[in-house]
Short mmCIF file of C-alpha atoms in Angstrom, two decimals:
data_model
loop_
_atom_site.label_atom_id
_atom_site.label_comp_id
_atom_site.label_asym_id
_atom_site.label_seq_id
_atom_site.Cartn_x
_atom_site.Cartn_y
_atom_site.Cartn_z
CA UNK A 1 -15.10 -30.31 -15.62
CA UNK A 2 -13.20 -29.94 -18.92
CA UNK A 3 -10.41 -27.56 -20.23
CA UNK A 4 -10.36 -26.50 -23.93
CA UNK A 5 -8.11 -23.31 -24.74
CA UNK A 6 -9.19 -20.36 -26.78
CA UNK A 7 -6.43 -18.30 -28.71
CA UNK A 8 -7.78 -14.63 -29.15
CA UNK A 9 -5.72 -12.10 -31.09
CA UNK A 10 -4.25 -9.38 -28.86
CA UNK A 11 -4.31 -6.64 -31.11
CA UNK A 12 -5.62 -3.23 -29.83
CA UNK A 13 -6.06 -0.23 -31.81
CA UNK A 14 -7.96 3.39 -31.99
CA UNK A 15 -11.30 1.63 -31.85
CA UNK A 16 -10.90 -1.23 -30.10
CA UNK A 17 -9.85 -4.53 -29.78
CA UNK A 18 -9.57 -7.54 -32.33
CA UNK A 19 -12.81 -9.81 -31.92
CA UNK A 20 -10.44 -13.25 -33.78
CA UNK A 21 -11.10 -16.02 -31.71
CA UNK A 22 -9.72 -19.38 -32.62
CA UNK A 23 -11.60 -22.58 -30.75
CA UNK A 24 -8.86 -25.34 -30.51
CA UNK A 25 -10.30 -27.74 -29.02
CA UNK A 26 -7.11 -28.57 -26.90
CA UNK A 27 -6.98 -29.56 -24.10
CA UNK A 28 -3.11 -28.23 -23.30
CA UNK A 29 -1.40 -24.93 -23.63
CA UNK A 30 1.70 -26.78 -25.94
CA UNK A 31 -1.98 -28.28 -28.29
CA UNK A 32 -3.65 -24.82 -28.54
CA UNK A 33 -0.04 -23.15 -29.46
CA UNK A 34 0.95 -25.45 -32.24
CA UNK A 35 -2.71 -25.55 -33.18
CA UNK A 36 -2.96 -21.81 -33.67
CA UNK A 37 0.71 -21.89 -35.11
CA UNK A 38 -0.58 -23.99 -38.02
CA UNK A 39 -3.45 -22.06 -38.61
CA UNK A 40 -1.43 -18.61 -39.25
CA UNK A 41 -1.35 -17.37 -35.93
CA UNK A 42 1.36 -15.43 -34.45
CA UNK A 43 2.57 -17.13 -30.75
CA UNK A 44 5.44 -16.56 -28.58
CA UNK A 45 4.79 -16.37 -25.03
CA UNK A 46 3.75 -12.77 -25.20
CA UNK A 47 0.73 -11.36 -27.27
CA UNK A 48 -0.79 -13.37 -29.96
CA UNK A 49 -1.72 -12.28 -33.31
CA UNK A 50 -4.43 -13.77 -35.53
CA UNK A 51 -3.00 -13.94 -39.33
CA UNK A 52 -4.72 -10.68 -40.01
CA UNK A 53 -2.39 -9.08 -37.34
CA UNK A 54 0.37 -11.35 -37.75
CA UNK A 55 3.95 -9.76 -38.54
CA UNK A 56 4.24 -12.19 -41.21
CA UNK A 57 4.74 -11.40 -44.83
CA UNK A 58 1.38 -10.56 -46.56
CA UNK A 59 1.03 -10.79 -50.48
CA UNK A 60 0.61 -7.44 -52.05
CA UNK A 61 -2.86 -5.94 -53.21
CA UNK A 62 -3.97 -6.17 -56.80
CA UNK A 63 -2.94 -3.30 -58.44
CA UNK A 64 -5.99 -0.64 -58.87
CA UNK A 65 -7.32 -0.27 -62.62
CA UNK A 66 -6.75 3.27 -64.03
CA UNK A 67 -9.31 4.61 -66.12
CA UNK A 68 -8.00 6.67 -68.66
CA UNK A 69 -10.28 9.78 -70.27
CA UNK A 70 -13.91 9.90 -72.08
CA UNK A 71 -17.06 8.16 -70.77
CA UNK A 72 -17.42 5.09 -68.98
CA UNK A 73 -19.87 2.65 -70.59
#
């Protein structure tokens, strides 16, 4: 038999749960933490966050193109 640990994100919301899974091929709890940690992942003993969920600091969106009067070609 064989251990490997899988980190999935622990984010719930209106409609449902967050499907991120990340495979780390580890074969220890410390290996799958710093594994995840370098690969965005929010861990600290309670619930884990996949980058999309993290806390951490997110660029801002492009700003949205106004179009200003008269037809559009």
């Amino acid at each position: 038999m064989s251990v490997r640990y899988v980190v999935v994100c622990d984010r719930a919301g209106p409609h449902g749960v967050c499907a991120a899974q990340l495979h780390t091929g580890a074969r220890s709890e410390d290996e799958a933490t710093a594994a995840a940690e370098r690969a965005g992942w929010e861990i600290h003993g309670g619930p884990d966050y996949c980058p999309g969920h993290s806390r951490a600091p997110r660029p801002a969106p492009p700003p949205t193109p106004i179009r200003r009067g008269g037809p559009q070609p």
